[in-house]
């Protein structure tokens, strides 16, 4: 069991009293999952959305504080209109359900990314979901939508430069804490563990600033097949690591 889980070993024991505070997931492999079954890619996204529901529910049950998922990147607009439409449709379906169950689930939701290119309907749903759940104190689920790590950093840099140009700030005021506060993720602790299923071993513009000291877990398992047991492997792998944050232990 190391950085790269093969998805075959028996799941090791997880210490649920010492979970990472914040787990982030790149939900990858939906297309390949569908191809393997002779299904359209959109069927893979539908299966991926189900996996997201199950994993988010489980994360809430085990008391995870923050779960962040990469649902749609700034680069995903390059996909066919049909595929983009299908992903947006799944998000709409999920948000409508989430709004309906919010009082029961009390999951706090945030969206990271520039929502302006989304449909008015989807933007309204995102805003309503955030507003309704703003005071909930359970698990917080952050959905990255039209999100790119570089885009996020550029926006923060531009916003601060604007403040300086307007005479409301001086460059010396900008430190890591202040910069973090200008990102989409303002107020959310950095991810402790980032999981990427599907066998790809890259970051793909995900949480570039926030991942400075994150631990990574890669697995061959495709996202629609990702289950509790695979999450346990990721958590156990994380718990077996020694985090030094650049220091010595
Ligand atoms: C990456 O797999 C996945 C996406 C770009 C979309 C993820 C979207 C969902 C799981 C559905 C909607 C989300 C929510 C939160 C309800 P890929 O298509 O790149 O897979 P591939 O690399 O195998 O082609």
Tab-separated table of C-alpha atoms and ligand atoms in Angstrom:
chain	number	residue	atom	x	y	z
A	1	UNK	CA	0.000	0.000	0.000
A	2	UNK	CA	1.673	3.183	-1.065
A	3	UNK	CA	0.929	6.280	-3.067
A	4	UNK	CA	-0.750	4.197	-5.737
A	5	UNK	CA	-3.502	1.830	-4.599
A	6	UNK	CA	-4.308	-0.987	-6.985
A	7	UNK	CA	-7.839	-1.372	-5.733
A	8	UNK	CA	-7.307	-5.064	-5.067
A	9	UNK	CA	-5.702	-5.310	-1.638
A	10	UNK	CA	-7.959	-6.018	1.306
A	11	UNK	CA	-9.001	-2.681	2.818
A	12	UNK	CA	-6.837	-1.905	5.840
A	13	UNK	CA	-8.234	-0.519	9.071
A	14	UNK	CA	-9.083	3.148	9.242
A	15	UNK	CA	-8.760	5.140	12.460
A	16	UNK	CA	-12.031	7.063	12.355
A	17	UNK	CA	-10.971	9.212	15.306
A	18	UNK	CA	-8.152	10.715	13.283
A	19	UNK	CA	-9.599	11.367	9.872
A	20	UNK	CA	-8.143	14.037	7.615
A	21	UNK	CA	-10.208	17.235	7.974
A	22	UNK	CA	-10.486	17.825	4.266
A	23	UNK	CA	-10.550	15.263	1.458
A	24	UNK	CA	-10.651	16.373	-2.181
A	25	UNK	CA	-11.430	14.117	-5.138
A	26	UNK	CA	-10.821	14.351	-8.886
A	27	UNK	CA	-13.794	12.297	-10.099
A	28	UNK	CA	-12.023	10.776	-13.115
A	29	UNK	CA	-12.677	7.754	-15.312
A	30	UNK	CA	-16.393	8.134	-16.104
A	31	UNK	CA	-15.805	8.037	-19.869
A	32	UNK	CA	-13.622	4.908	-19.740
A	33	UNK	CA	-16.096	3.176	-17.435
A	34	UNK	CA	-18.821	3.750	-20.053
A	35	UNK	CA	-16.588	2.759	-23.006
A	36	UNK	CA	-15.748	-0.532	-21.341
A	37	UNK	CA	-19.457	-1.318	-21.254
A	38	UNK	CA	-20.235	-0.104	-24.770
A	39	UNK	CA	-22.259	2.767	-23.303
A	40	UNK	CA	-22.209	6.467	-24.246
A	41	UNK	CA	-19.872	8.658	-22.158
A	42	UNK	CA	-22.916	10.375	-20.678
A	43	UNK	CA	-23.872	7.066	-19.004
A	44	UNK	CA	-20.472	7.133	-17.311
A	45	UNK	CA	-21.186	10.601	-15.915
A	46	UNK	CA	-24.592	9.454	-14.671
A	47	UNK	CA	-22.880	6.543	-12.866
A	48	UNK	CA	-20.232	8.985	-11.572
A	49	UNK	CA	-22.935	11.246	-10.159
A	50	UNK	CA	-24.365	8.233	-8.262
A	51	UNK	CA	-20.925	7.455	-6.865
A	52	UNK	CA	-20.606	11.064	-5.752
A	53	UNK	CA	-23.945	10.808	-3.907
A	54	UNK	CA	-22.879	7.607	-2.132
A	55	UNK	CA	-19.413	8.851	-1.204
A	56	UNK	CA	-20.684	12.258	-0.013
A	57	UNK	CA	-23.319	10.546	2.166
A	58	UNK	CA	-20.690	8.220	3.610
A	59	UNK	CA	-18.259	11.078	4.273
A	60	UNK	CA	-21.010	12.817	6.215
A	61	UNK	CA	-21.720	9.631	8.192
A	62	UNK	CA	-18.106	9.172	9.256
A	63	UNK	CA	-17.846	12.805	10.305
A	64	UNK	CA	-15.527	14.182	7.645
A	65	UNK	CA	-15.474	17.978	7.898
A	66	UNK	CA	-14.835	18.953	4.264
A	67	UNK	CA	-15.243	17.123	0.965
A	68	UNK	CA	-14.317	18.895	-2.270
A	69	UNK	CA	-15.007	17.384	-5.685
A	70	UNK	CA	-13.885	18.396	-9.169
A	71	UNK	CA	-17.107	18.257	-11.202
A	72	UNK	CA	-16.281	20.490	-14.184
A	73	UNK	CA	-13.016	22.201	-15.064
A	74	UNK	CA	-12.369	25.395	-17.034
A	75	UNK	CA	-11.033	23.038	-19.751
A	76	UNK	CA	-14.069	20.714	-19.841
A	77	UNK	CA	-15.918	23.116	-22.178
A	78	UNK	CA	-13.804	21.538	-24.966
A	79	UNK	CA	-16.032	18.437	-24.783
A	80	UNK	CA	-19.014	17.909	-27.076
A	81	UNK	CA	-22.134	19.956	-26.498
A	82	UNK	CA	-23.979	16.733	-25.692
A	83	UNK	CA	-21.483	15.731	-22.978
A	84	UNK	CA	-21.340	19.206	-21.420
A	85	UNK	CA	-25.151	19.337	-21.468
A	86	UNK	CA	-25.368	15.927	-19.795
A	87	UNK	CA	-22.988	16.923	-16.976
A	88	UNK	CA	-24.902	20.182	-16.414
A	89	UNK	CA	-28.154	18.192	-16.387
A	90	UNK	CA	-26.769	15.836	-13.717
A	91	UNK	CA	-25.685	18.782	-11.621
A	92	UNK	CA	-29.125	20.348	-11.896
A	93	UNK	CA	-30.764	17.072	-10.874
A	94	UNK	CA	-28.411	16.735	-7.926
A	95	UNK	CA	-28.917	20.324	-6.728
A	96	UNK	CA	-32.698	20.029	-6.928
A	97	UNK	CA	-32.528	16.865	-4.826
A	98	UNK	CA	-30.040	18.443	-2.422
A	99	UNK	CA	-32.297	21.454	-1.897
A	100	UNK	CA	-35.235	19.118	-1.236
A	101	UNK	CA	-33.295	17.184	1.417
A	102	UNK	CA	-31.294	19.982	2.987
A	103	UNK	CA	-33.250	20.258	6.182
A	104	UNK	CA	-32.693	16.528	6.770
A	105	UNK	CA	-29.076	16.259	5.593
A	106	UNK	CA	-27.799	19.604	6.906
A	107	UNK	CA	-24.830	19.423	4.552
A	108	UNK	CA	-23.256	22.786	3.915
A	109	UNK	CA	-22.525	23.421	0.249
A	110	UNK	CA	-20.196	25.777	-1.574
A	111	UNK	CA	-19.208	26.146	-5.213
A	112	UNK	CA	-15.658	26.896	-6.276
A	113	UNK	CA	-15.267	28.368	-9.750
A	114	UNK	CA	-16.569	31.075	-12.026
A	115	UNK	CA	-20.262	30.317	-12.352
A	116	UNK	CA	-21.014	33.106	-14.857
A	117	UNK	CA	-20.846	30.921	-18.029
A	118	UNK	CA	-23.403	28.474	-16.541
A	119	UNK	CA	-27.097	28.743	-17.338
A	120	UNK	CA	-29.092	31.225	-15.267
A	121	UNK	CA	-31.086	28.298	-13.873
A	122	UNK	CA	-27.983	26.443	-12.675
A	123	UNK	CA	-26.485	29.631	-11.212
A	124	UNK	CA	-29.684	30.283	-9.288
A	125	UNK	CA	-29.680	26.713	-7.978
A	126	UNK	CA	-26.062	27.044	-6.836
A	127	UNK	CA	-26.803	30.339	-5.098
A	128	UNK	CA	-29.918	28.941	-3.397
A	129	UNK	CA	-28.053	25.841	-2.233
A	130	UNK	CA	-25.299	27.983	-0.704
A	131	UNK	CA	-27.758	30.370	0.913
A	132	UNK	CA	-29.982	27.705	2.450
A	133	UNK	CA	-27.057	25.704	3.804
A	134	UNK	CA	-24.909	28.568	4.980
A	135	UNK	CA	-25.592	27.968	8.694
A	136	UNK	CA	-25.414	24.176	8.633
A	137	UNK	CA	-22.553	22.818	10.641
A	138	UNK	CA	-22.109	19.227	9.469
A	139	UNK	CA	-19.966	18.107	6.595
A	140	UNK	CA	-19.232	20.823	4.032
A	141	UNK	CA	-19.299	19.731	0.402
A	142	UNK	CA	-17.532	21.979	-2.089
A	143	UNK	CA	-18.295	21.403	-5.750
A	144	UNK	CA	-15.735	22.751	-8.221
A	145	UNK	CA	-17.656	23.974	-11.244
A	146	UNK	CA	-15.989	25.718	-14.160
A	147	UNK	CA	-13.013	25.627	-11.850
A	148	UNK	CA	-9.321	25.923	-12.725
A	149	UNK	CA	-6.492	26.341	-10.237
A	150	UNK	CA	-4.615	28.789	-12.449
A	151	UNK	CA	-7.769	30.778	-13.149
A	152	UNK	CA	-8.448	30.977	-9.414
A	153	UNK	CA	-4.918	32.248	-8.676
A	154	UNK	CA	-5.090	34.807	-11.506
A	155	UNK	CA	-8.412	36.131	-10.252
A	156	UNK	CA	-7.031	36.542	-6.753
A	157	UNK	CA	-3.915	38.308	-8.085
A	158	UNK	CA	-6.049	40.615	-10.216
A	159	UNK	CA	-8.377	41.378	-7.312
A	160	UNK	CA	-5.466	42.318	-5.065
A	161	UNK	CA	-3.771	44.355	-7.803
A	162	UNK	CA	-7.081	46.196	-8.213
A	163	UNK	CA	-7.166	46.983	-4.492
A	164	UNK	CA	-3.607	48.336	-4.713
A	165	UNK	CA	-4.373	50.403	-7.801
A	166	UNK	CA	-7.390	51.892	-6.020
A	167	UNK	CA	-5.193	52.804	-3.036
A	168	UNK	CA	-7.014	50.447	-0.642
A	169	UNK	CA	-4.051	48.093	-0.166
A	170	UNK	CA	-0.282	48.029	-0.508
A	171	UNK	CA	1.714	45.045	-1.894
A	172	UNK	CA	3.419	44.418	1.477
A	173	UNK	CA	0.038	43.531	2.999
A	174	UNK	CA	-0.223	40.402	0.886
A	175	UNK	CA	0.833	37.290	2.754
A	176	UNK	CA	-0.237	33.648	2.385
A	177	UNK	CA	-3.241	34.025	4.672
A	178	UNK	CA	-4.471	37.141	2.884
A	179	UNK	CA	-3.982	35.490	-0.517
A	180	UNK	CA	-5.872	32.350	0.567
A	181	UNK	CA	-8.745	34.628	1.548
A	182	UNK	CA	-9.028	35.855	-2.051
A	183	UNK	CA	-9.503	32.365	-3.514
A	184	UNK	CA	-12.807	30.601	-4.208
A	185	UNK	CA	-11.957	28.410	-1.210
A	186	UNK	CA	-11.701	31.334	1.231
A	187	UNK	CA	-12.296	30.150	4.787
A	188	UNK	CA	-11.883	26.445	3.959
A	189	UNK	CA	-8.767	24.692	5.302
A	190	UNK	CA	-6.372	23.295	2.699
A	191	UNK	CA	-7.052	19.700	1.612
A	192	UNK	CA	-5.154	17.083	3.614
A	193	UNK	CA	-5.758	14.283	1.139
A	194	UNK	CA	-6.384	14.468	-2.605
A	195	UNK	CA	-7.691	11.315	-4.291
A	196	UNK	CA	-7.473	10.692	-8.019
A	197	UNK	CA	-9.037	7.514	-9.345
A	198	UNK	CA	-8.725	6.118	-12.898
A	199	UNK	CA	-4.973	5.541	-13.061
A	200	UNK	CA	-4.031	9.071	-14.156
A	201	UNK	CA	-1.206	10.480	-12.059
A	202	UNK	CA	-1.509	14.234	-12.518
A	203	UNK	CA	-3.060	17.262	-10.844
A	204	UNK	CA	-4.994	18.677	-13.833
A	205	UNK	CA	-5.246	22.246	-12.525
A	206	UNK	CA	-6.992	21.183	-9.297
A	207	UNK	CA	-6.522	23.224	-6.100
A	208	UNK	CA	-3.019	24.318	-7.153
A	209	UNK	CA	-2.492	26.804	-4.318
A	210	UNK	CA	-4.334	24.787	-1.671
A	211	UNK	CA	-2.539	21.498	-2.383
A	212	UNK	CA	0.921	22.749	-1.346
A	213	UNK	CA	1.153	20.181	1.479
A	214	UNK	CA	-1.620	17.760	0.526
A	215	UNK	CA	-1.026	14.019	0.482
A	216	UNK	CA	-2.031	12.293	-2.759
A	217	UNK	CA	-3.689	8.936	-3.268
A	218	UNK	CA	-3.931	7.508	-6.769
A	219	UNK	CA	-5.854	4.382	-7.688
A	220	UNK	CA	-6.624	2.441	-10.888
A	221	UNK	CA	-10.283	2.183	-9.901
A	222	UNK	CA	-12.537	4.231	-12.206
A	223	UNK	CA	-14.687	6.816	-10.430
A	224	UNK	CA	-18.060	5.072	-11.015
A	225	UNK	CA	-16.570	1.956	-9.328
A	226	UNK	CA	-15.074	3.899	-6.424
A	227	UNK	CA	-16.695	2.707	-3.210
A	228	UNK	CA	-16.417	2.807	0.580
A	229	UNK	CA	-13.705	0.175	0.560
A	230	UNK	CA	-11.565	2.185	-1.840
A	231	UNK	CA	-12.131	5.288	0.291
A	232	UNK	CA	-10.966	3.260	3.288
A	233	UNK	CA	-7.786	2.335	1.402
A	234	UNK	CA	-7.161	5.995	0.659
A	235	UNK	CA	-7.775	7.015	4.286
A	236	UNK	CA	-5.591	4.223	5.637
A	237	UNK	CA	-2.818	5.127	3.208
A	238	UNK	CA	-3.064	8.756	4.384
A	239	UNK	CA	-2.951	7.677	8.015
A	240	UNK	CA	0.213	5.688	7.346
A	241	UNK	CA	2.114	8.718	6.113
A	242	UNK	CA	4.325	11.068	8.047
A	243	UNK	CA	3.434	14.691	7.263
A	244	UNK	CA	6.322	17.042	7.928
A	245	UNK	CA	5.214	20.249	6.176
A	246	UNK	CA	8.830	20.894	5.203
A	247	UNK	CA	10.116	20.316	8.756
A	248	UNK	CA	11.703	17.329	10.465
A	249	UNK	CA	9.966	14.926	12.838
B	1	LIG	C1	-13.994	13.117	-15.501
B	1	LIG	O1	-14.090	11.837	-16.125
B	1	LIG	C2	-15.311	13.559	-15.065
B	1	LIG	C3	-15.912	14.740	-15.417
B	1	LIG	C4	-15.258	15.734	-16.282
B	1	LIG	C5	-17.284	15.067	-14.965
B	1	LIG	C6	-17.608	14.701	-13.543
B	1	LIG	C7	-19.070	14.840	-13.377
B	1	LIG	C8	-19.865	14.030	-12.624
B	1	LIG	C9	-19.326	12.935	-11.774
B	1	LIG	C10	-21.340	14.185	-12.645
B	1	LIG	C11	-21.929	15.412	-12.018
B	1	LIG	C12	-21.423	15.772	-10.686
B	1	LIG	C13	-22.150	15.969	-9.556
B	1	LIG	C14	-21.468	16.597	-8.386
B	1	LIG	C15	-23.572	15.594	-9.406
B	1	LIG	P1	-13.786	11.704	-17.672
B	1	LIG	O2	-15.014	11.990	-18.428
B	1	LIG	O3	-12.629	12.597	-18.046
B	1	LIG	O4	-13.374	10.210	-17.799
B	1	LIG	P2	-12.338	9.591	-18.844
B	1	LIG	O5	-10.987	10.175	-18.514
B	1	LIG	O6	-12.413	8.132	-18.573
B	1	LIG	O7	-12.805	9.970	-20.214
